[in-house]
């Protein structure tokens, strides 16, 4: 049984200009279920770097909300270009279950080809594989995809449904996206 | 009659280090009544500057949410030290009613004395007076104070009550505060 007001932390990164090789803000939003916002976290990661996993772990473990948190969500595992989040490592080092939401079925062949441009291809591809099997779930009668580490599929689906109150994606991710976009552009924009 | 899902934009500024003379982030949050977050805006104002009024007007008028907005809220009229928001001017240049929330009765004598340290005291003091009479209102049986420009006291009180769903202050201000704090400190903190 998943509680209606389960504390969920969702992360999203800001958009960035391709030309700028720099730090990109990443926003974490803590929600009580799909109901209301309880807290906001912020960190920054390098464009195409590999520091996202470490930065995310640090911001979670140093949060005063840590004890109340029950699950962490991501909107895909790539941030700031190809800065990959190793959700297996995040799960191990925070002791929190992780759910990754993908609104479209990820094209792993395409990701693999893009990662081949990096010298540390092997390390990056391993992070992609660590995210585990891609599964399906229905939200408001639309199909979405998810990956889960540290919890059962049944619970992951229940948490996705409880938190997706206002749109097809969970509230912490929807709001993290609005905040992250505003940080860079001055105003939030909806998704395409 | 005020609609339950009236679109309200609430602004709050980030905390800042006294020693740093620089730009401070100001966050605007658009809420549907006290229910859910619809959008986020961001601007920046100078510590102890006088650019807040102009920056606020610009970010409101250039927002894609402008047409739907019904009222703008502030948590006091000072930002980033003594950068004062002229709510009369914001009302005139955005054509939107303004509500200022004060959780404590503002001590105008104290404000006046502090402003006397500024060369442009007269200009700043005029902005304080432009905010108008300070009135009382009850939220969840606790007394708070407000100022209103461009709408009736009755409507201002109704909007304050509708939007104060989770705490003693309206949701757009509560959430703007959490975001603004996270921008500077990396994590949001509740109010004292």
mmCIF file of C-alpha atoms in Angstrom:
data_model
loop_
_atom_site.group_PDB
_atom_site.id
_atom_site.type_symbol
_atom_site.label_atom_id
_atom_site.label_comp_id
_atom_site.label_asym_id
_atom_site.label_seq_id
_atom_site.Cartn_x
_atom_site.Cartn_y
_atom_site.Cartn_z
ATOM 1 C CA UNK A 1 0.000 0.000 0.000
ATOM 2 C CA UNK A 2 1.357 3.394 -1.034
ATOM 3 C CA UNK A 3 0.283 6.388 1.056
ATOM 4 C CA UNK A 4 -1.546 9.213 -0.749
ATOM 5 C CA UNK A 5 0.866 11.780 0.684
ATOM 6 C CA UNK A 6 4.067 9.802 0.088
ATOM 7 C CA UNK A 7 7.051 12.183 -0.096
ATOM 8 C CA UNK A 8 8.536 12.064 -3.579
ATOM 9 C CA UNK A 9 11.594 13.979 -4.806
ATOM 10 C CA UNK A 10 11.700 14.610 -8.563
ATOM 11 C CA UNK A 11 14.651 16.035 -10.504
ATOM 12 C CA UNK A 12 14.850 17.868 -13.816
ATOM 13 C CA UNK A 13 17.589 19.840 -15.513
ATOM 14 C CA UNK A 14 17.418 23.224 -17.214
ATOM 15 C CA UNK A 15 17.699 23.627 -20.946
ATOM 16 C CA UNK A 16 21.064 24.964 -22.106
ATOM 17 C CA UNK A 17 22.647 26.509 -25.141
ATOM 18 C CA UNK A 18 24.599 23.937 -27.156
ATOM 19 C CA UNK A 19 27.490 26.339 -27.533
ATOM 20 C CA UNK A 20 28.047 26.890 -23.834
ATOM 21 C CA UNK A 21 30.238 24.344 -22.054
ATOM 22 C CA UNK A 22 29.321 25.105 -18.513
ATOM 23 C CA UNK A 23 27.281 24.241 -15.461
ATOM 24 C CA UNK A 24 23.564 23.644 -15.886
ATOM 25 C CA UNK A 25 21.114 24.017 -12.966
ATOM 26 C CA UNK A 26 19.318 20.853 -11.814
ATOM 27 C CA UNK A 27 16.207 21.336 -9.685
ATOM 28 C CA UNK A 28 14.759 18.840 -7.220
ATOM 29 C CA UNK A 29 11.173 19.239 -6.035
ATOM 30 C CA UNK A 30 9.700 17.448 -3.035
ATOM 31 C CA UNK A 31 5.983 16.746 -3.268
ATOM 32 C CA UNK A 32 3.524 15.115 -0.913
ATOM 33 C CA UNK A 33 2.057 12.616 -3.331
ATOM 34 C CA UNK A 34 0.496 14.557 -6.201
ATOM 35 C CA UNK A 35 -0.870 17.185 -3.862
ATOM 36 C CA UNK A 36 1.492 19.930 -2.815
ATOM 37 C CA UNK A 37 5.039 21.161 -2.858
ATOM 38 C CA UNK A 38 7.038 20.644 0.302
ATOM 39 C CA UNK A 39 10.556 21.711 -0.637
ATOM 40 C CA UNK A 40 12.998 22.630 -3.362
ATOM 41 C CA UNK A 41 16.634 21.587 -3.893
ATOM 42 C CA UNK A 42 19.167 22.838 -6.408
ATOM 43 C CA UNK A 43 22.489 21.651 -7.716
ATOM 44 C CA UNK A 44 24.499 22.144 -10.909
ATOM 45 C CA UNK A 45 26.077 19.672 -13.314
ATOM 46 C CA UNK A 46 28.559 19.976 -16.182
ATOM 47 C CA UNK A 47 27.334 19.874 -19.769
ATOM 48 C CA UNK A 48 28.302 16.398 -21.077
ATOM 49 C CA UNK A 49 30.201 15.784 -17.823
ATOM 50 C CA UNK A 50 29.893 12.741 -15.583
ATOM 51 C CA UNK A 51 29.279 14.475 -12.269
ATOM 52 C CA UNK A 52 25.457 14.182 -12.161
ATOM 53 C CA UNK A 53 25.381 10.964 -10.100
ATOM 54 C CA UNK A 54 27.691 12.354 -7.431
ATOM 55 C CA UNK A 55 25.939 15.754 -7.313
ATOM 56 C CA UNK A 56 22.501 14.167 -7.047
ATOM 57 C CA UNK A 57 23.605 11.832 -4.235
ATOM 58 C CA UNK A 58 25.136 14.753 -2.367
ATOM 59 C CA UNK A 59 22.072 17.008 -2.625
ATOM 60 C CA UNK A 60 19.755 14.175 -1.508
ATOM 61 C CA UNK A 61 21.879 13.056 1.436
ATOM 62 C CA UNK A 62 22.405 16.599 2.704
ATOM 63 C CA UNK A 63 18.721 17.525 2.467
ATOM 64 C CA UNK A 64 16.842 18.193 5.687
ATOM 65 C CA UNK A 65 13.939 16.315 4.045
ATOM 66 C CA UNK A 66 16.008 13.135 3.652
ATOM 67 C CA UNK A 67 14.439 11.205 6.531
ATOM 68 C CA UNK A 68 10.918 11.742 5.188
ATOM 69 C CA UNK A 69 11.686 10.915 1.561
ATOM 70 C CA UNK A 70 10.346 7.627 0.246
ATOM 71 C CA UNK A 71 11.305 7.668 -3.441
ATOM 72 C CA UNK A 72 13.332 9.655 -5.994
ATOM 73 C CA UNK A 73 12.219 10.273 -9.585
ATOM 74 C CA UNK A 74 14.004 11.321 -12.747
ATOM 75 C CA UNK A 75 12.727 12.328 -16.161
ATOM 76 C CA UNK A 76 15.108 10.103 -18.117
ATOM 77 C CA UNK A 77 18.666 9.481 -16.939
ATOM 78 C CA UNK A 78 20.458 12.103 -19.045
ATOM 79 C CA UNK A 79 21.055 15.623 -17.765
ATOM 80 C CA UNK A 80 22.810 18.578 -19.391
ATOM 81 C CA UNK A 81 23.463 16.717 -22.616
ATOM 82 C CA UNK A 82 24.927 13.293 -21.887
ATOM 83 C CA UNK A 83 25.680 13.668 -18.185
ATOM 84 C CA UNK A 84 24.226 10.327 -17.118
ATOM 85 C CA UNK A 85 22.681 9.555 -13.746
ATOM 86 C CA UNK A 86 23.619 6.108 -12.450
ATOM 87 C CA UNK A 87 20.372 5.280 -10.676
ATOM 88 C CA UNK A 88 21.788 2.029 -9.295
ATOM 89 C CA UNK A 89 24.495 4.038 -7.533
ATOM 90 C CA UNK A 90 22.001 6.695 -6.387
ATOM 91 C CA UNK A 91 19.866 3.894 -4.913
ATOM 92 C CA UNK A 92 22.851 2.319 -3.154
ATOM 93 C CA UNK A 93 24.248 5.551 -1.724
ATOM 94 C CA UNK A 94 20.959 7.136 -0.621
ATOM 95 C CA UNK A 95 19.083 3.917 0.305
ATOM 96 C CA UNK A 96 16.091 5.326 -1.596
ATOM 97 C CA UNK A 97 14.166 3.581 -4.374
ATOM 98 C CA UNK A 98 14.412 5.261 -7.779
ATOM 99 C CA UNK A 99 11.858 5.596 -10.582
ATOM 100 C CA UNK A 100 12.836 6.920 -14.010
ATOM 101 C CA UNK A 101 10.002 8.182 -16.215
ATOM 102 C CA UNK A 102 10.251 8.130 -20.011
ATOM 103 C CA UNK A 103 7.353 9.580 -21.916
ATOM 104 C CA UNK A 104 8.570 7.853 -25.068
ATOM 105 C CA UNK A 105 10.242 4.479 -25.421
ATOM 106 C CA UNK A 106 13.973 5.306 -25.175
ATOM 107 C CA UNK A 107 15.879 4.479 -28.377
ATOM 108 C CA UNK A 108 18.887 2.722 -26.849
ATOM 109 C CA UNK A 109 20.641 2.200 -30.196
ATOM 110 C CA UNK A 110 20.552 5.945 -30.805
ATOM 111 C CA UNK A 111 21.860 6.634 -27.293
ATOM 112 C CA UNK A 112 24.640 4.059 -27.769
ATOM 113 C CA UNK A 113 25.746 5.662 -31.033
ATOM 114 C CA UNK A 114 25.799 9.130 -29.472
ATOM 115 C CA UNK A 115 27.820 7.861 -26.507
ATOM 116 C CA UNK A 116 30.422 6.389 -28.866
ATOM 117 C CA UNK A 117 31.614 9.964 -29.413
ATOM 118 C CA UNK A 118 32.892 9.984 -25.838
ATOM 119 C CA UNK A 119 36.289 8.596 -24.883
ATOM 120 C CA UNK A 120 34.747 7.041 -21.775
ATOM 121 C CA UNK A 121 32.048 5.281 -23.794
ATOM 122 C CA UNK A 122 32.296 2.056 -21.765
ATOM 123 C CA UNK A 123 31.685 3.850 -18.474
ATOM 124 C CA UNK A 124 28.705 5.793 -19.857
ATOM 125 C CA UNK A 125 27.105 2.791 -21.523
ATOM 126 C CA UNK A 126 27.360 0.845 -18.273
ATOM 127 C CA UNK A 127 25.319 3.597 -16.567
ATOM 128 C CA UNK A 128 22.629 3.246 -19.239
ATOM 129 C CA UNK A 129 22.492 -0.521 -18.631
ATOM 130 C CA UNK A 130 22.421 0.013 -14.843
ATOM 131 C CA UNK A 131 19.053 1.773 -15.245
ATOM 132 C CA UNK A 132 17.588 -1.664 -15.975
ATOM 133 C CA UNK A 133 14.686 -2.949 -17.962
ATOM 134 C CA UNK A 134 12.260 -0.486 -19.517
ATOM 135 C CA UNK A 135 8.674 -1.240 -18.540
ATOM 136 C CA UNK A 136 5.265 0.112 -19.480
ATOM 137 C CA UNK A 137 2.617 1.764 -17.382
ATOM 138 C CA UNK A 138 -0.674 3.554 -18.090
ATOM 139 C CA UNK A 139 -1.374 7.069 -16.793
ATOM 140 C CA UNK A 140 -4.791 8.572 -17.555
ATOM 141 C CA UNK A 141 -5.109 5.878 -20.216
ATOM 142 C CA UNK A 142 -1.887 6.898 -22.004
ATOM 143 C CA UNK A 143 1.134 4.628 -22.198
ATOM 144 C CA UNK A 144 4.361 5.811 -20.581
ATOM 145 C CA UNK A 145 7.612 3.987 -19.816
ATOM 146 C CA UNK A 146 9.552 3.614 -16.603
ATOM 147 C CA UNK A 147 12.563 1.995 -15.007
ATOM 148 C CA UNK A 148 12.718 1.147 -11.322
ATOM 149 C CA UNK A 149 15.516 0.304 -8.922
ATOM 150 C CA UNK A 150 14.926 -0.687 -5.296
ATOM 151 C CA UNK A 151 11.173 -1.174 -5.443
ATOM 152 C CA UNK A 152 8.657 -3.505 -7.018
ATOM 153 C CA UNK A 153 7.057 -2.653 -10.360
ATOM 154 C CA UNK A 154 3.659 -2.715 -8.716
ATOM 155 C CA UNK A 155 4.673 -0.046 -6.192
ATOM 156 C CA UNK A 156 6.398 2.045 -8.866
ATOM 157 C CA UNK A 157 3.216 2.060 -10.960
ATOM 158 C CA UNK A 158 1.125 2.994 -7.932
ATOM 159 C CA UNK A 159 3.457 5.889 -7.075
ATOM 160 C CA UNK A 160 3.415 7.122 -10.683
ATOM 161 C CA UNK A 161 -0.396 7.085 -10.679
ATOM 162 C CA UNK A 162 -0.756 8.779 -7.278
ATOM 163 C CA UNK A 163 1.611 11.606 -8.224
ATOM 164 C CA UNK A 164 0.348 12.268 -11.778
ATOM 165 C CA UNK A 165 -2.531 14.473 -10.681
ATOM 166 C CA UNK A 166 -2.276 17.378 -13.117
ATOM 167 C CA UNK A 167 -0.728 15.920 -16.235
ATOM 168 C CA UNK A 168 0.666 12.718 -17.695
ATOM 169 C CA UNK A 169 3.809 12.969 -15.601
ATOM 170 C CA UNK A 170 4.261 13.033 -11.822
ATOM 171 C CA UNK A 171 3.865 16.451 -10.169
ATOM 172 C CA UNK A 172 7.436 16.683 -8.761
ATOM 173 C CA UNK A 173 8.807 16.225 -12.301
ATOM 174 C CA UNK A 174 6.296 18.623 -13.888
ATOM 175 C CA UNK A 175 7.081 21.348 -11.348
ATOM 176 C CA UNK A 176 10.871 20.693 -11.385
ATOM 177 C CA UNK A 177 10.724 21.211 -15.156
ATOM 178 C CA UNK A 178 8.828 24.523 -14.791
ATOM 179 C CA UNK A 179 11.307 25.828 -12.219
ATOM 180 C CA UNK A 180 14.413 24.618 -14.085
ATOM 181 C CA UNK A 181 13.229 26.265 -17.297
ATOM 182 C CA UNK A 182 12.499 29.561 -15.552
ATOM 183 C CA UNK A 183 16.012 29.622 -14.060
ATOM 184 C CA UNK A 184 17.546 29.794 -17.506
ATOM 185 C CA UNK A 185 14.917 31.478 -19.676
ATOM 186 C CA UNK A 186 13.252 33.717 -17.077
ATOM 187 C CA UNK A 187 9.944 31.945 -17.687
ATOM 188 C CA UNK A 188 8.764 28.373 -17.514
ATOM 189 C CA UNK A 189 7.512 26.673 -20.653
ATOM 190 C CA UNK A 190 5.350 23.595 -21.029
ATOM 191 C CA UNK A 191 6.689 20.525 -22.742
ATOM 192 C CA UNK A 192 6.268 19.885 -26.457
ATOM 193 C CA UNK B 1 -17.428 36.407 -6.437
ATOM 194 C CA UNK B 2 -13.848 35.151 -6.694
ATOM 195 C CA UNK B 3 -13.274 31.916 -8.655
ATOM 196 C CA UNK B 4 -11.670 29.010 -6.787
ATOM 197 C CA UNK B 5 -9.051 28.624 -9.523
ATOM 198 C CA UNK B 6 -8.257 32.332 -9.971
ATOM 199 C CA UNK B 7 -4.768 32.735 -11.455
ATOM 200 C CA UNK B 8 -2.539 34.481 -8.924
ATOM 201 C CA UNK B 9 1.105 35.465 -9.436
ATOM 202 C CA UNK B 10 3.154 35.763 -6.227
ATOM 203 C CA UNK B 11 6.699 37.136 -5.952
ATOM 204 C CA UNK B 12 9.441 36.568 -3.403
ATOM 205 C CA UNK B 13 13.139 37.360 -3.355
ATOM 206 C CA UNK B 14 16.085 35.172 -2.360
ATOM 207 C CA UNK B 15 18.065 35.737 0.784
ATOM 208 C CA UNK B 16 21.467 37.325 0.208
ATOM 209 C CA UNK B 17 24.731 37.848 1.991
ATOM 210 C CA UNK B 18 24.979 41.346 3.436
ATOM 211 C CA UNK B 19 28.511 41.740 2.165
ATOM 212 C CA UNK B 20 27.685 41.043 -1.482
ATOM 213 C CA UNK B 21 26.521 44.024 -3.537
ATOM 214 C CA UNK B 22 25.012 42.223 -6.441
ATOM 215 C CA UNK B 23 21.935 40.937 -8.180
ATOM 216 C CA UNK B 24 19.474 38.879 -6.144
ATOM 217 C CA UNK B 25 17.065 36.411 -7.806
ATOM 218 C CA UNK B 26 13.350 37.199 -7.552
ATOM 219 C CA UNK B 27 10.947 34.344 -8.267
ATOM 220 C CA UNK B 28 7.349 34.667 -9.434
ATOM 221 C CA UNK B 29 5.003 31.689 -9.089
ATOM 222 C CA UNK B 30 1.656 31.400 -10.842
ATOM 223 C CA UNK B 31 -0.947 29.372 -8.984
ATOM 224 C CA UNK B 32 -4.511 28.386 -9.768
ATOM 225 C CA UNK B 33 -6.127 29.564 -6.563
ATOM 226 C CA UNK B 34 -4.513 27.644 -3.714
ATOM 227 C CA UNK B 35 -4.476 24.440 -5.710
ATOM 228 C CA UNK B 36 -1.615 23.956 -8.099
ATOM 229 C CA UNK B 37 1.359 25.551 -9.733
ATOM 230 C CA UNK B 38 0.892 26.730 -13.283
ATOM 231 C CA UNK B 39 4.111 28.556 -14.088
ATOM 232 C CA UNK B 40 7.329 30.103 -12.822
ATOM 233 C CA UNK B 41 8.991 33.429 -13.661
ATOM 234 C CA UNK B 42 12.394 34.743 -12.686
ATOM 235 C CA UNK B 43 14.095 38.102 -12.677
ATOM 236 C CA UNK B 44 16.948 39.703 -10.731
ATOM 237 C CA UNK B 45 17.183 42.945 -8.781
ATOM 238 C CA UNK B 46 20.052 44.939 -7.304
ATOM 239 C CA UNK B 47 20.742 44.806 -3.568
ATOM 240 C CA UNK B 48 19.455 48.140 -2.177
ATOM 241 C CA UNK B 49 18.821 49.301 -5.740
ATOM 242 C CA UNK B 50 15.622 50.837 -7.092
ATOM 243 C CA UNK B 51 15.078 48.612 -10.119
ATOM 244 C CA UNK B 52 12.558 46.161 -8.593
ATOM 245 C CA UNK B 53 9.457 48.004 -9.830
ATOM 246 C CA UNK B 54 10.692 48.143 -13.418
ATOM 247 C CA UNK B 55 11.949 44.530 -13.414
ATOM 248 C CA UNK B 56 8.680 43.229 -11.948
ATOM 249 C CA UNK B 57 6.578 45.131 -14.497
ATOM 250 C CA UNK B 58 8.726 43.787 -17.333
ATOM 251 C CA UNK B 59 8.562 40.153 -16.237
ATOM 252 C CA UNK B 60 4.765 40.347 -15.771
ATOM 253 C CA UNK B 61 4.048 42.061 -19.080
ATOM 254 C CA UNK B 62 6.291 39.710 -21.063
ATOM 255 C CA UNK B 63 4.826 36.558 -19.494
ATOM 256 C CA UNK B 64 2.847 34.200 -21.695
ATOM 257 C CA UNK B 65 0.485 33.841 -18.705
ATOM 258 C CA UNK B 66 -0.315 37.583 -18.672
ATOM 259 C CA UNK B 67 -3.768 37.326 -20.249
ATOM 260 C CA UNK B 68 -4.949 34.770 -17.683
ATOM 261 C CA UNK B 69 -3.569 36.539 -14.612
ATOM 262 C CA UNK B 70 -6.085 38.162 -12.293
ATOM 263 C CA UNK B 71 -3.972 39.445 -9.403
ATOM 264 C CA UNK B 72 -0.344 39.903 -8.317
ATOM 265 C CA UNK B 73 0.891 39.340 -4.754
ATOM 266 C CA UNK B 74 3.978 40.395 -2.844
ATOM 267 C CA UNK B 75 5.332 39.410 0.563
ATOM 268 C CA UNK B 76 6.011 42.952 1.727
ATOM 269 C CA UNK B 77 7.230 45.636 -0.688
ATOM 270 C CA UNK B 78 10.963 45.396 -0.019
ATOM 271 C CA UNK B 79 13.233 43.116 -2.013
ATOM 272 C CA UNK B 80 16.976 42.529 -1.810
ATOM 273 C CA UNK B 81 17.427 44.860 1.151
ATOM 274 C CA UNK B 82 15.625 48.145 0.463
ATOM 275 C CA UNK B 83 14.825 47.747 -3.206
ATOM 276 C CA UNK B 84 11.217 48.898 -2.969
ATOM 277 C CA UNK B 85 8.369 47.780 -5.212
ATOM 278 C CA UNK B 86 6.022 50.621 -6.135
ATOM 279 C CA UNK B 87 2.780 48.652 -6.241
ATOM 280 C CA UNK B 88 0.827 51.680 -7.490
ATOM 281 C CA UNK B 89 3.096 51.813 -10.531
ATOM 282 C CA UNK B 90 2.959 48.021 -11.008
ATOM 283 C CA UNK B 91 -0.843 48.261 -10.950
ATOM 284 C CA UNK B 92 -0.870 51.117 -13.468
ATOM 285 C CA UNK B 93 1.593 49.535 -15.899
ATOM 286 C CA UNK B 94 0.272 45.961 -15.806
ATOM 287 C CA UNK B 95 -3.445 46.786 -15.286
ATOM 288 C CA UNK B 96 -3.496 44.063 -12.611
ATOM 289 C CA UNK B 97 -4.692 44.450 -9.017
ATOM 290 C CA UNK B 98 -1.990 44.051 -6.369
ATOM 291 C CA UNK B 99 -2.131 42.544 -2.878
ATOM 292 C CA UNK B 100 0.768 42.901 -0.438
ATOM 293 C CA UNK B 101 0.865 40.440 2.456
ATOM 294 C CA UNK B 102 2.530 41.324 5.753
ATOM 295 C CA UNK B 103 2.597 38.637 8.398
ATOM 296 C CA UNK B 104 3.424 41.239 11.014
ATOM 297 C CA UNK B 105 2.243 44.833 11.244
ATOM 298 C CA UNK B 106 4.933 46.783 9.349
ATOM 299 C CA UNK B 107 6.829 49.224 11.569
ATOM 300 C CA UNK B 108 6.788 52.271 9.298
ATOM 301 C CA UNK B 109 8.849 54.431 11.652
ATOM 302 C CA UNK B 110 11.633 51.841 11.577
ATOM 303 C CA UNK B 111 11.442 51.641 7.780
ATOM 304 C CA UNK B 112 11.523 55.438 7.534
ATOM 305 C CA UNK B 113 14.628 55.647 9.712
ATOM 306 C CA UNK B 114 16.415 52.989 7.678
ATOM 307 C CA UNK B 115 15.521 54.746 4.422
ATOM 308 C CA UNK B 116 17.033 57.984 5.739
ATOM 309 C CA UNK B 117 20.434 56.388 5.094
ATOM 310 C CA UNK B 118 19.728 56.619 1.374
ATOM 311 C CA UNK B 119 20.432 59.783 -0.654
ATOM 312 C CA UNK B 120 17.157 59.254 -2.512
ATOM 313 C CA UNK B 121 15.153 59.003 0.722
ATOM 314 C CA UNK B 122 12.249 61.087 -0.641
ATOM 315 C CA UNK B 123 11.766 58.810 -3.635
ATOM 316 C CA UNK B 124 11.891 55.642 -1.520
ATOM 317 C CA UNK B 125 9.573 56.954 1.142
ATOM 318 C CA UNK B 126 7.027 57.919 -1.533
ATOM 319 C CA UNK B 127 7.003 54.284 -2.694
ATOM 320 C CA UNK B 128 6.249 53.148 0.859
ATOM 321 C CA UNK B 129 3.328 55.593 1.036
ATOM 322 C CA UNK B 130 2.093 54.505 -2.408
ATOM 323 C CA UNK B 131 1.447 51.020 -0.980
ATOM 324 C CA UNK B 132 -1.467 52.566 0.883
ATOM 325 C CA UNK B 133 -3.299 51.821 4.076
ATOM 326 C CA UNK B 134 -2.409 48.680 6.019
ATOM 327 C CA UNK B 135 -5.467 46.554 6.756
ATOM 328 C CA UNK B 136 -6.186 43.435 8.762
ATOM 329 C CA UNK B 137 -7.483 40.081 7.694
ATOM 330 C CA UNK B 138 -7.920 36.677 9.350
ATOM 331 C CA UNK B 139 -6.457 33.499 7.857
ATOM 332 C CA UNK B 140 -7.150 30.211 9.672
ATOM 333 C CA UNK B 141 -8.075 32.371 12.658
ATOM 334 C CA UNK B 142 -4.709 34.177 12.747
ATOM 335 C CA UNK B 143 -4.408 37.891 12.088
ATOM 336 C CA UNK B 144 -2.331 39.002 9.101
ATOM 337 C CA UNK B 145 -1.970 42.396 7.407
ATOM 338 C CA UNK B 146 -2.414 43.423 3.797
ATOM 339 C CA UNK B 147 -2.362 46.348 1.423
ATOM 340 C CA UNK B 148 -4.381 46.403 -1.781
ATOM 341 C CA UNK B 149 -4.271 48.508 -4.931
ATOM 342 C CA UNK B 150 -6.807 48.144 -7.755
ATOM 343 C CA UNK B 151 -9.313 45.927 -5.994
ATOM 344 C CA UNK B 152 -11.794 46.091 -3.143
ATOM 345 C CA UNK B 153 -10.784 44.999 0.359
ATOM 346 C CA UNK B 154 -13.534 42.413 0.300
ATOM 347 C CA UNK B 155 -12.123 40.788 -2.847
ATOM 348 C CA UNK B 156 -8.541 40.986 -1.537
ATOM 349 C CA UNK B 157 -9.578 39.160 1.641
ATOM 350 C CA UNK B 158 -11.437 36.514 -0.349
ATOM 351 C CA UNK B 159 -8.389 35.928 -2.607
ATOM 352 C CA UNK B 160 -6.074 35.669 0.411
ATOM 353 C CA UNK B 161 -8.383 33.078 1.980
ATOM 354 C CA UNK B 162 -8.822 31.029 -1.215
ATOM 355 C CA UNK B 163 -5.077 30.847 -1.847
ATOM 356 C CA UNK B 164 -3.910 30.149 1.730
ATOM 357 C CA UNK B 165 -4.549 26.405 1.544
ATOM 358 C CA UNK B 166 -1.391 24.982 3.122
ATOM 359 C CA UNK B 167 -0.184 27.625 5.522
ATOM 360 C CA UNK B 168 -0.960 31.088 6.828
ATOM 361 C CA UNK B 169 0.225 32.716 3.617
ATOM 362 C CA UNK B 170 -1.030 32.316 0.047
ATOM 363 C CA UNK B 171 0.414 29.347 -1.872
ATOM 364 C CA UNK B 172 2.130 31.387 -4.645
ATOM 365 C CA UNK B 173 4.084 33.293 -1.966
ATOM 366 C CA UNK B 174 4.899 30.163 0.066
ATOM 367 C CA UNK B 175 6.204 28.349 -3.014
ATOM 368 C CA UNK B 176 8.026 31.413 -4.430
ATOM 369 C CA UNK B 177 9.851 31.616 -1.100
ATOM 370 C CA UNK B 178 10.861 27.926 -1.220
ATOM 371 C CA UNK B 179 12.179 28.261 -4.773
ATOM 372 C CA UNK B 180 13.959 31.575 -4.174
ATOM 373 C CA UNK B 181 15.714 30.165 -1.101
ATOM 374 C CA UNK B 182 16.833 27.030 -2.952
ATOM 375 C CA UNK B 183 18.357 29.152 -5.730
ATOM 376 C CA UNK B 184 20.801 30.701 -3.321
ATOM 377 C CA UNK B 185 21.282 28.083 -0.608
ATOM 378 C CA UNK B 186 20.771 24.909 -2.646
ATOM 379 C CA UNK B 187 17.848 23.968 -0.427
ATOM 380 C CA UNK B 188 14.620 25.631 0.553
ATOM 381 C CA UNK B 189 14.034 26.507 4.185
ATOM 382 C CA UNK B 190 10.805 27.272 5.955
ATOM 383 C CA UNK B 191 10.217 30.642 7.505
ATOM 384 C CA UNK B 192 11.120 31.431 11.066
#
